[in-house]
Each structure stands twice: as structure tokens, then as C-alpha cells.
Short mmCIF file of C-alpha atoms and ligand atoms in Angstrom, two decimals:
data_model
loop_
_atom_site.label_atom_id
_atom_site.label_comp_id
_atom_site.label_asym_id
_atom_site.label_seq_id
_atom_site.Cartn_x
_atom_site.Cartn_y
_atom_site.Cartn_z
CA UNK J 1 119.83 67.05 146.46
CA UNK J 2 123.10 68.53 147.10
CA UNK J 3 124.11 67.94 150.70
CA UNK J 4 127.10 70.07 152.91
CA UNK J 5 129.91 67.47 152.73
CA UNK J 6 131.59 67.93 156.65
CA UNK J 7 135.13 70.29 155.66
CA UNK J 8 132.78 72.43 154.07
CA UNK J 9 130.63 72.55 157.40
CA UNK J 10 133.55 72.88 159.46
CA UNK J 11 134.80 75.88 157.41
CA UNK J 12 131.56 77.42 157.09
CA UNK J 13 131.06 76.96 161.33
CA UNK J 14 134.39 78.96 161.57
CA UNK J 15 136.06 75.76 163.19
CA UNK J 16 139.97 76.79 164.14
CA UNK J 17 141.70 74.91 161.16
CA UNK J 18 143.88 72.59 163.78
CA UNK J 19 140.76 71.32 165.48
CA UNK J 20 139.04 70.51 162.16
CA UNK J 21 142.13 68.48 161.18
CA UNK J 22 141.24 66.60 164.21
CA UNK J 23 137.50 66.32 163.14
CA UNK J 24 138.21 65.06 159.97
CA UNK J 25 141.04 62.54 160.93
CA UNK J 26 138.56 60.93 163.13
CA UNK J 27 136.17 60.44 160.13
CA UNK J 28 138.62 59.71 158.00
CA UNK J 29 139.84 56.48 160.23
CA UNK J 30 136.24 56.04 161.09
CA UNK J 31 135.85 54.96 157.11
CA UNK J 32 138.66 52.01 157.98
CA UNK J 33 136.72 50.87 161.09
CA UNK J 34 133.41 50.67 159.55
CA UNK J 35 134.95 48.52 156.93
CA UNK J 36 136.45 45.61 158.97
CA UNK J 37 133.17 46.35 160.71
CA UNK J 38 130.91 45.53 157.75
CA UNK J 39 133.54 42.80 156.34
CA UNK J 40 133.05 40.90 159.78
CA UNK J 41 133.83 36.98 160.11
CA UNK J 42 135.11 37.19 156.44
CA UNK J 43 138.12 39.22 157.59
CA UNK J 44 138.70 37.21 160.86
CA UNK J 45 137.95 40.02 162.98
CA UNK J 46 135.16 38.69 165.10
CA UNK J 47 135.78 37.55 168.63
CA UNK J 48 137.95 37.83 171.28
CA UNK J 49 141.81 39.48 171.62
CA UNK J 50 142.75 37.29 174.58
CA UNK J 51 143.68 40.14 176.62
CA UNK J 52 141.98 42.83 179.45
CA UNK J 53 142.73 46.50 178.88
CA UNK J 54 143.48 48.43 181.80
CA UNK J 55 140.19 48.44 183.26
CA UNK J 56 140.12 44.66 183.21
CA UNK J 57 137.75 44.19 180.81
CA UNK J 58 138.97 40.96 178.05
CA UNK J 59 139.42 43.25 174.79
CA UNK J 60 137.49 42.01 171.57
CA UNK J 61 140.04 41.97 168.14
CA UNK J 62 137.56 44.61 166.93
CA UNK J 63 138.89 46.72 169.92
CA UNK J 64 142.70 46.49 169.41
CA UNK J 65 142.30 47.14 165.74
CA UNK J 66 140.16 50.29 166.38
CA UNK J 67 142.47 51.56 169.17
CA UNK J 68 145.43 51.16 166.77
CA UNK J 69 143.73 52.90 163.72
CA UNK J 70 142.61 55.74 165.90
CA UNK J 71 145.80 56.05 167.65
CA UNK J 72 147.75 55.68 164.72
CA UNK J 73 145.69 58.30 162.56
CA UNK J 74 145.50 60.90 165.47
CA UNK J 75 149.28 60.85 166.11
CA UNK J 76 150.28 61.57 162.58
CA UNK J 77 148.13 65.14 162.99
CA UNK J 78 150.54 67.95 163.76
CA UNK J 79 147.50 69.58 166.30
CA UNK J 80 147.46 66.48 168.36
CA UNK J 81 149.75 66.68 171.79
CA UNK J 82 147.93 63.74 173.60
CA UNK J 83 145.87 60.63 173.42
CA UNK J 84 144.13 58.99 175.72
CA UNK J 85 142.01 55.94 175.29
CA UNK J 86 139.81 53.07 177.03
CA UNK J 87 142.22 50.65 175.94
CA UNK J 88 145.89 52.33 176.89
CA UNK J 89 146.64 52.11 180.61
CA UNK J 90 148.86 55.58 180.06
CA UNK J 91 148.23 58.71 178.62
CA UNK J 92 150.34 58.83 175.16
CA UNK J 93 152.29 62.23 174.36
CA UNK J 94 152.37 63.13 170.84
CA UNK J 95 153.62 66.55 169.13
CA UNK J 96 154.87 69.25 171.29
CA UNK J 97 153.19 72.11 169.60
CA UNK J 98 150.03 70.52 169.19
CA UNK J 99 146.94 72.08 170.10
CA UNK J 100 144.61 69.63 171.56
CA UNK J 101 144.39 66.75 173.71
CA UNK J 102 142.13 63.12 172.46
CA UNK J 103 140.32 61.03 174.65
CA UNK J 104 138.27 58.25 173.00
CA UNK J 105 136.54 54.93 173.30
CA UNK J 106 137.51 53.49 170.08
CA UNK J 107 134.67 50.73 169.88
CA UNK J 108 132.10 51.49 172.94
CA UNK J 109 129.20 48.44 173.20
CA UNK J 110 131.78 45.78 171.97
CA UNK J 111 129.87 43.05 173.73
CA UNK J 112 127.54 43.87 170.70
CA UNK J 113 130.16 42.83 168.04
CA UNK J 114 129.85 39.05 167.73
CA UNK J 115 126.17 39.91 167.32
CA UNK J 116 126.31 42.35 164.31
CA UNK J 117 124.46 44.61 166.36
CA UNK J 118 125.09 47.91 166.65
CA UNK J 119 128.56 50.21 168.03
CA UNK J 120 130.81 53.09 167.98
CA UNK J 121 133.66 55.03 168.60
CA UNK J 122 132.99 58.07 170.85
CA UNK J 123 135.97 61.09 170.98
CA UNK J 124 136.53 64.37 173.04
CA UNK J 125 138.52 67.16 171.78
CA UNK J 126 140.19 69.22 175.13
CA UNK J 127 142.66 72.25 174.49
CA UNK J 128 146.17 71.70 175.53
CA UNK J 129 146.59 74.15 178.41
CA UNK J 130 149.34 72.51 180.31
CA UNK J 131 153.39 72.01 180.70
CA UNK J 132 155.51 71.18 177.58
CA UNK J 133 155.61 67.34 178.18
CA UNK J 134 151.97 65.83 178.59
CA UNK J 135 150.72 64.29 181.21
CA UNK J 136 147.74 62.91 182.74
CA UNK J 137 147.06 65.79 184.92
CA UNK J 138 146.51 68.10 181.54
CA UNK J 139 143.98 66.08 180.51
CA UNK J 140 141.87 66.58 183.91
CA UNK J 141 140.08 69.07 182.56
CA UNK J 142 135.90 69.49 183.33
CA UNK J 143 133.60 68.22 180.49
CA UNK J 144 132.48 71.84 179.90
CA UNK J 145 136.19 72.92 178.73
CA UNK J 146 135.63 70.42 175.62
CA UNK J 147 136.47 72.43 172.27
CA UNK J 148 134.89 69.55 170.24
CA UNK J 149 132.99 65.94 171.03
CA UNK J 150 131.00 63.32 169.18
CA UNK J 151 130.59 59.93 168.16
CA UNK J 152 130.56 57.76 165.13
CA UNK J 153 127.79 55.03 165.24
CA UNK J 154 128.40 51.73 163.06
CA UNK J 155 124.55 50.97 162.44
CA UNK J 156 122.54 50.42 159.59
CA UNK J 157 124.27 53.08 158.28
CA UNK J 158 127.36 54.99 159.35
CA UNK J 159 126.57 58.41 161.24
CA UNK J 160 129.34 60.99 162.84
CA UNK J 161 127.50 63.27 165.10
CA UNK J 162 129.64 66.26 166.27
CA UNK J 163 129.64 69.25 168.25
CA UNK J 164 131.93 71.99 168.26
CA UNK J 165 129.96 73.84 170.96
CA UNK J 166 127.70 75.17 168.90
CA UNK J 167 124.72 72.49 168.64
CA UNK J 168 124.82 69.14 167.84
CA UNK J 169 124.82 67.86 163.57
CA UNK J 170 124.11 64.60 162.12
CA UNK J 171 126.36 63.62 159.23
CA UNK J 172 125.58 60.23 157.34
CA UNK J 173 128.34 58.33 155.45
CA UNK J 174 128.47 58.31 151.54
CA UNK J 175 129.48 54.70 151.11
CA UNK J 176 130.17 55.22 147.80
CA UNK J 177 132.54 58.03 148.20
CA UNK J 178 133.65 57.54 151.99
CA UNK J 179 132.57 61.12 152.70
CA UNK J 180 130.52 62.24 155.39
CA UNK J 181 127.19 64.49 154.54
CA UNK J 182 125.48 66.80 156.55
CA UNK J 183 122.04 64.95 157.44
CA UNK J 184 120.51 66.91 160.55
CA UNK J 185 121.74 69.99 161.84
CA UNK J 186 120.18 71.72 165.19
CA UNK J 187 119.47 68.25 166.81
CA UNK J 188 116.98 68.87 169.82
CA UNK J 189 115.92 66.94 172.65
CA UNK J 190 112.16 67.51 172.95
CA UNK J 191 111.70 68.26 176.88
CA UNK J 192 109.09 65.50 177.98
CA UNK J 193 109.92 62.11 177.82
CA UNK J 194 108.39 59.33 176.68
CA UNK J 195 111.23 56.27 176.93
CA UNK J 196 113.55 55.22 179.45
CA UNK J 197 116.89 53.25 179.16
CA UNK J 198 118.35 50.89 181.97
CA UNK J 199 119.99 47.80 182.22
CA UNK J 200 116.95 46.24 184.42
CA UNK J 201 118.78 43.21 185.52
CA UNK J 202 120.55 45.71 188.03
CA UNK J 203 117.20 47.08 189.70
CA UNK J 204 118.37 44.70 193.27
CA UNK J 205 121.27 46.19 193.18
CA UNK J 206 120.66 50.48 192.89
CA UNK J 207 119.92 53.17 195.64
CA UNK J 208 116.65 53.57 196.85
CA UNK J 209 116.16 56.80 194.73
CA UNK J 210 116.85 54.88 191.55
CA UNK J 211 114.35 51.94 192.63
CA UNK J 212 111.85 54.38 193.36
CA UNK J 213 111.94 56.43 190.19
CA UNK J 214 112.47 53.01 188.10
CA UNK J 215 109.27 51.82 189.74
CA UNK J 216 106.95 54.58 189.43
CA UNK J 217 107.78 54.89 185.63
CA UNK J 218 106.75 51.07 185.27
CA UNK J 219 103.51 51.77 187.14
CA UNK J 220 102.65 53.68 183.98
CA UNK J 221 99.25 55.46 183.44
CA UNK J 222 98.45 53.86 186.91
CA UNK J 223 101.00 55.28 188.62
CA UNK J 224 101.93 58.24 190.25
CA UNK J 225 103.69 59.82 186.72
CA UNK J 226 100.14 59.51 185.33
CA UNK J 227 101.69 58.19 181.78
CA UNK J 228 102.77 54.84 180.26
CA UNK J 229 106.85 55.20 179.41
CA UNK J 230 108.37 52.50 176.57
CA UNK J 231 111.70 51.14 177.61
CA UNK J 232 115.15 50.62 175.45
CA UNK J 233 118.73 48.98 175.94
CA UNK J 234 120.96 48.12 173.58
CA UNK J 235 124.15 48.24 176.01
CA UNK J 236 125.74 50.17 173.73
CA UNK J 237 126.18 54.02 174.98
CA UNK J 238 126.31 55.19 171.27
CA UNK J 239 123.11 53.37 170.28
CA UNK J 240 121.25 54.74 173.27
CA UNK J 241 122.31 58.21 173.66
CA UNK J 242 121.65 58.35 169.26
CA UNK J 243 118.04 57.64 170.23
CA UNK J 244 117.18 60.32 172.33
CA UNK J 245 119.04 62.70 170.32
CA UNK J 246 116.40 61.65 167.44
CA UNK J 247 113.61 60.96 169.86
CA UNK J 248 114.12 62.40 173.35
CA UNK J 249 114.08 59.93 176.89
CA UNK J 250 115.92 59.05 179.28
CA UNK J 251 118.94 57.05 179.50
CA UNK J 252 120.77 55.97 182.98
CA UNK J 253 123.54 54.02 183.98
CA UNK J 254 123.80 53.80 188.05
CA UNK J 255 125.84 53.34 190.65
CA UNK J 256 124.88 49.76 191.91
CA UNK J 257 126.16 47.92 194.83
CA UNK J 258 128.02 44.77 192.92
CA UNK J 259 130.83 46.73 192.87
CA UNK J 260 130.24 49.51 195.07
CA UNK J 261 134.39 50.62 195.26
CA UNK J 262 133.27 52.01 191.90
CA UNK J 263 131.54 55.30 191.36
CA UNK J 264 129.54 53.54 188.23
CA UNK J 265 130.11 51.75 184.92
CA UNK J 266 131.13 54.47 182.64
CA UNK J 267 133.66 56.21 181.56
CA UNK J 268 133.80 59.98 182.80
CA UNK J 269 136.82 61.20 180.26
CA UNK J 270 135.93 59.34 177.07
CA UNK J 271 132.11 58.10 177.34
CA UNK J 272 130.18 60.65 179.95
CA UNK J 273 132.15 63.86 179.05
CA UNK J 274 131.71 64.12 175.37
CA UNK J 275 127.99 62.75 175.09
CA UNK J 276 127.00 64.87 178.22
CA UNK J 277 128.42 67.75 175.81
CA UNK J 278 126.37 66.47 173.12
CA UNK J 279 123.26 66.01 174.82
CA UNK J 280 123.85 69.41 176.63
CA UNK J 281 124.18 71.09 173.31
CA UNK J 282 121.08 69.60 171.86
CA UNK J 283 118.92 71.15 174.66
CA UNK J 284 118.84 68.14 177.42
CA UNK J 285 120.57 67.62 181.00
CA UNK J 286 123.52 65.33 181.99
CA UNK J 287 123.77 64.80 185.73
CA UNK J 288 124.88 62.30 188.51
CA UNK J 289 122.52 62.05 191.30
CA UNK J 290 124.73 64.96 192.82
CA UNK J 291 125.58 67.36 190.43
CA UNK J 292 126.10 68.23 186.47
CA UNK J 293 128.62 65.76 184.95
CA UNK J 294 130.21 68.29 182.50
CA UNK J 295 131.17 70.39 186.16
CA UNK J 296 133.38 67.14 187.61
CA UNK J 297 137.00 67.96 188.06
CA UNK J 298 138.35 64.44 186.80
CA UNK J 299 140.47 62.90 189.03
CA UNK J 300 142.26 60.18 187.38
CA UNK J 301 141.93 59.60 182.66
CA UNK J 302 139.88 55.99 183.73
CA UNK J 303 137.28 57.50 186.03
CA UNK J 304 133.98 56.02 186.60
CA UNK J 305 130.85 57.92 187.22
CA UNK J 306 126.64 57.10 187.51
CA UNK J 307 125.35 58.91 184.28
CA UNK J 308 121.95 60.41 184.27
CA UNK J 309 121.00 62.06 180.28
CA UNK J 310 118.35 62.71 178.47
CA UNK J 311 115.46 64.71 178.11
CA UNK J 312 115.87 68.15 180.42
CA UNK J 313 112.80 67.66 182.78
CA UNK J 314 112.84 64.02 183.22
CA UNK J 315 116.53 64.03 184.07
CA UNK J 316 115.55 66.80 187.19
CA UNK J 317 112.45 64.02 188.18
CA UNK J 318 114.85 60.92 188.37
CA UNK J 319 117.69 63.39 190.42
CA UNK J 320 114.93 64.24 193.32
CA UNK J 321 114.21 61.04 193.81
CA UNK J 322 117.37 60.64 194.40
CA UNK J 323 117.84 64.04 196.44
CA UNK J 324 114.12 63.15 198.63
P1 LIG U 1 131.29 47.28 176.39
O1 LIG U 1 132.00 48.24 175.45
O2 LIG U 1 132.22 46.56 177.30
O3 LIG U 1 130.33 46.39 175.66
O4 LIG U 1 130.43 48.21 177.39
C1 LIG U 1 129.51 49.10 176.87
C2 LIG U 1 129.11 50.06 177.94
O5 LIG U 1 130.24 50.69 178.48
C3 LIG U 1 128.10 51.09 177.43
O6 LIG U 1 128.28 51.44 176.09
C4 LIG U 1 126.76 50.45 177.69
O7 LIG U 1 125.74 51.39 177.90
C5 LIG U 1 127.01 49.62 178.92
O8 LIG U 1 128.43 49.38 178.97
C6 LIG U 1 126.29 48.32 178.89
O9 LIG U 1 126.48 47.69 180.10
P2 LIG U 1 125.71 46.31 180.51
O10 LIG U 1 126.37 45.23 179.70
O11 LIG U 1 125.97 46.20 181.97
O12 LIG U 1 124.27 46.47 180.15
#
């Protein structure tokens, strides 16, 4: 079966040629990460860096090399004027006539790593709109201004997912000729849910609105919902948010009160914005308890923010309990 390889489905979508570049050096490095992935404790890559990044978090080796790769590959691209990344404290200027502006998480779930479970490397693509020498402020742009987002997930097999704004495709690595293939185009989130995804341990520690919801879909058939809802985690955003692109839910991580100085766990700029444009694009909602996430002005590149994605009506049902 002959399959679209992805420059030919970039070309054929009309992509502006700078912006594919960008696509395509992503999956390009992508191929490099998923090796050390796969070659594991044989390369010495497992375990930790014995650093923090920026956000205080201690950095896994698997993380530094990523970040490098990725940084490394998007800087040589002539259409690239700015990086930005989980693991750089700063924003990092690059060339002066490029086009577009990178944010990325270059290995998002790394906790999962010394478990050879599963990971990625999640990217959004934001025009360059802004003064000659970058800054942070031009890459405070809303989620919805994103020319391009997606993610690669390092699972039983390697899969870029991608949108350019017009619906979300599935591409699945050719391992014997390090190309990606087009897989699934049209990706849509059926409307009804049947799963959930939440880091339970938390429940003590969320709003009443999220206790409420959480408790009434565990009530099941029994319960005011009337139904009996299957639950997922895999703490890694990739992993979740692939699953209800293939199979619809509901996927949540709250504000909770251990740290309450911060708005939430995740990443607005490189984990919320570009899979709220995915899952947006494939048909389903991406909200806070206040608001749509895509519609945030960011404030600062590391912002945090309570995530709420999934399937279009259940997200509305877990926001009014949280609006009741
Ligand atoms: P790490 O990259 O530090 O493992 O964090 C992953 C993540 O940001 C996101 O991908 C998961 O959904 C979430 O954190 C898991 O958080 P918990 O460990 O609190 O369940």
C-alpha cells in the first residue's frame, strides 16, 4: 500500500515552504531522539542529569540530550527567529529574518523514562510578529495564533501528529527508512465520553467543583451521570492526550492546593497551547475552569495553567461543576 510520506503532505496541504522546513526539522531530529530512546541503558542514557531546569524540576540525561538535539536542529533552519523550551530559563534568538517562533517540551512524561514506558516531545509553531531582536514578549502570543502544533510520541511505535490548522493527521515512523507516513488523517474526537484521566492521588487536594465532578463519574451507572466511565493515567501528557485523539475522554490536570502560588502543573506555552490546538482541531474543547485555554494572553514563556481537554460535551459538564 503506498502511503503519503509527510513533505509530500505538507506540499499537497499548501503549507508556506518556511513553516514546513520547520515541520520536517522537527521529524527529522525526532528520528535521533527515538534512537537513544530505543538504545536505552546500552547507550548510558538512562537516569538522572544532576541538575533542575528552570522550573526546578531535576532534569533526566534523556532531557538535556533532547533539548540539545532540538535546539540544535531548529537553529540551523533559516525560518527559525526564536526558541523557547521547558528546559532553557531564557528565550533563545536565532535568525533575524526568520519567520516563526518554537516553543517545545523536548521529552514531556520523563518520569516515565527509567521505566521504558511511554514519552514525547510536544512543539508549537507561532509567527514572528514582533521587533527585530526577539524577546520573550513576542512569544506571548494566544494559543489560537499558532500557525502549526503537534507532538511526536516515543511508544510502541513512533507517531508525529501535526496540525497546521487544518485538522489534526497521524503519521507513523518507517523504521526502516526514518521517514514519517501518513497513517490517519481527519482525526476526530467522538463527542460523548466514555474515559476519564486524572492523577487521583490529588482528589484531597482540588476545588470543590473538581471533587464533585470526579465523584459523580466514579458513582458510575449508580450515579447521577447514569453511566459507568473507565479511567487512564500514564503521567505523560503525550500518552494521554494520543488516547482521546484515537478514542475520545476526558483528560484533566487541576489546580490543587499543594502548591496553590501556582495556577496548575502544566505548561501553558509548550504543553497546553499546542495540544489544546490539536484537540481543538480534531473536534473537542480545551478549557480552564474559567475560560478557553487557546484565548489566554500568556503572561510570562513558563506559565502554568489547570488544563481541562477532551471530548466537547464532557469538557462543558466538568466546567459547570466548576461554574455551580
Ligand atoms: P514530567 O515530564 O516531569 O514527567 O511531567 C509530565 C507532566 O508534565 C505531564 O506530561 C503529565 O500529564 C503530568 O506531568 C504528570 O504529573 P504527575 O506525575 O503529577 O501525575
Amino acid at each position: 500500500m503506498s502511503r503519503t510520506a509527510l513533505p509530500e503532505f505538507l506540499s499537497n496541504a499548501a503549507v508556506p515552504t518556511e513553516l514546513q522546513s520547520v515541520i520536517l526539522g522537527l521529524a527529522d531530529v525526532s528520528v535521533t531522539i527515538s534512537q537513544a530512546l530505543a538504545k536505552g541503558a546500552l547507550a548510558g542514557v538512562l537516569g538522572a542529569a544532576g541538575a533542575e531546569n528552570v522550573q526546578g524540576e531535576d532534569q533526566k540525561k534523556l532531557d538535556v540530550i533532547a533539548n540539545d538535539l532540538i535546539k540544535d536542529a531548529l537553529a540551523a533552519l533559516p525560518a527559525v527567529r526564536g526558541l523557547a523550551s521547558e528546559e532553557e530559563p531564557d528565550v533563545l534568538a536565532c535568525h533575524t529574518d526568520g519567520q516563526y517562533l518554537v516553543t517545545f517540551d523536548p521529552l514531556d512524561g520523563s518520569s516515565n523514562i527509567d521505566i521504558n514506558s511511554m514519552v514525547g516531545t510536544i512543539f508549537s509553531v507561532l509567527p514572528h510578529t514582533g521587533s527585530a531582536a526577539v524577546t520573550e514578549q513576542d512569544f506571548l502570543q494566544p494559543g489560537r495564533q499558532q500557525a502549526a502544533a503537534g507532538y511526536i510520541l516515543y511508544g510502541p511505535s513512533v507517531m508525529l501528529v501535526l496540525s497546521t490548522g487544518n485538522g489534526v493527521a497521524m503519521f507513523t515512523l518507517d523504521q526502516d527508512q526514518n521517514r514519517y507516513l501518513l497513517t490517519e488523517a481527519d482525526i476526530n474526537i467522538p463527542v460523548e465520553a466514555k474515559e476519564f484521566s486524572i492523577n487521583m492521588s490529588n482528589q484531597r487536594h482540588w476545588v470543590a467543583g473538581m471533587q464533585h465532578y470526579i465523584s459523580d463519574l466514579l458513582l458510575g451507572k449508580e450515579g447521577p451521570r447514569g453511566k459507568d466511565f473507565n479511567m487512564r493515567w500514564v503521567a505523560a501528557m503525550v500518552a494521554d492526550v494520543h488516547r482521546i485523539l484515537c478514542r475520545g475522554g476526558l483528560f484533566t490536570y487541576p489546580w490543587d492546593s499543594r502548591k496553590p502560588e501556582q495556577a496548575g502543573k502544566l505548561r501553558l506555552m509548550y504543553e497546553a497551547n499546542p495540544m489544546g490546538f490539536l484537540v481543538e482541531q480534531a473536534g473537542g474543547e480545551v478549557w480552564t475552569p474559567e475560560g478557553k485555554i487557546l484565548d489566554i494572553q500568556p503572561e510570562h514563556i513558563h506559565q502554568r495553567v489547570p488544563v481541562i481537554l477532551g471530548a466537547a460535551s464532557e469538557v462543558k459538564i466538568c466546567v459547570d461543576y466548576h461554574q455551580r
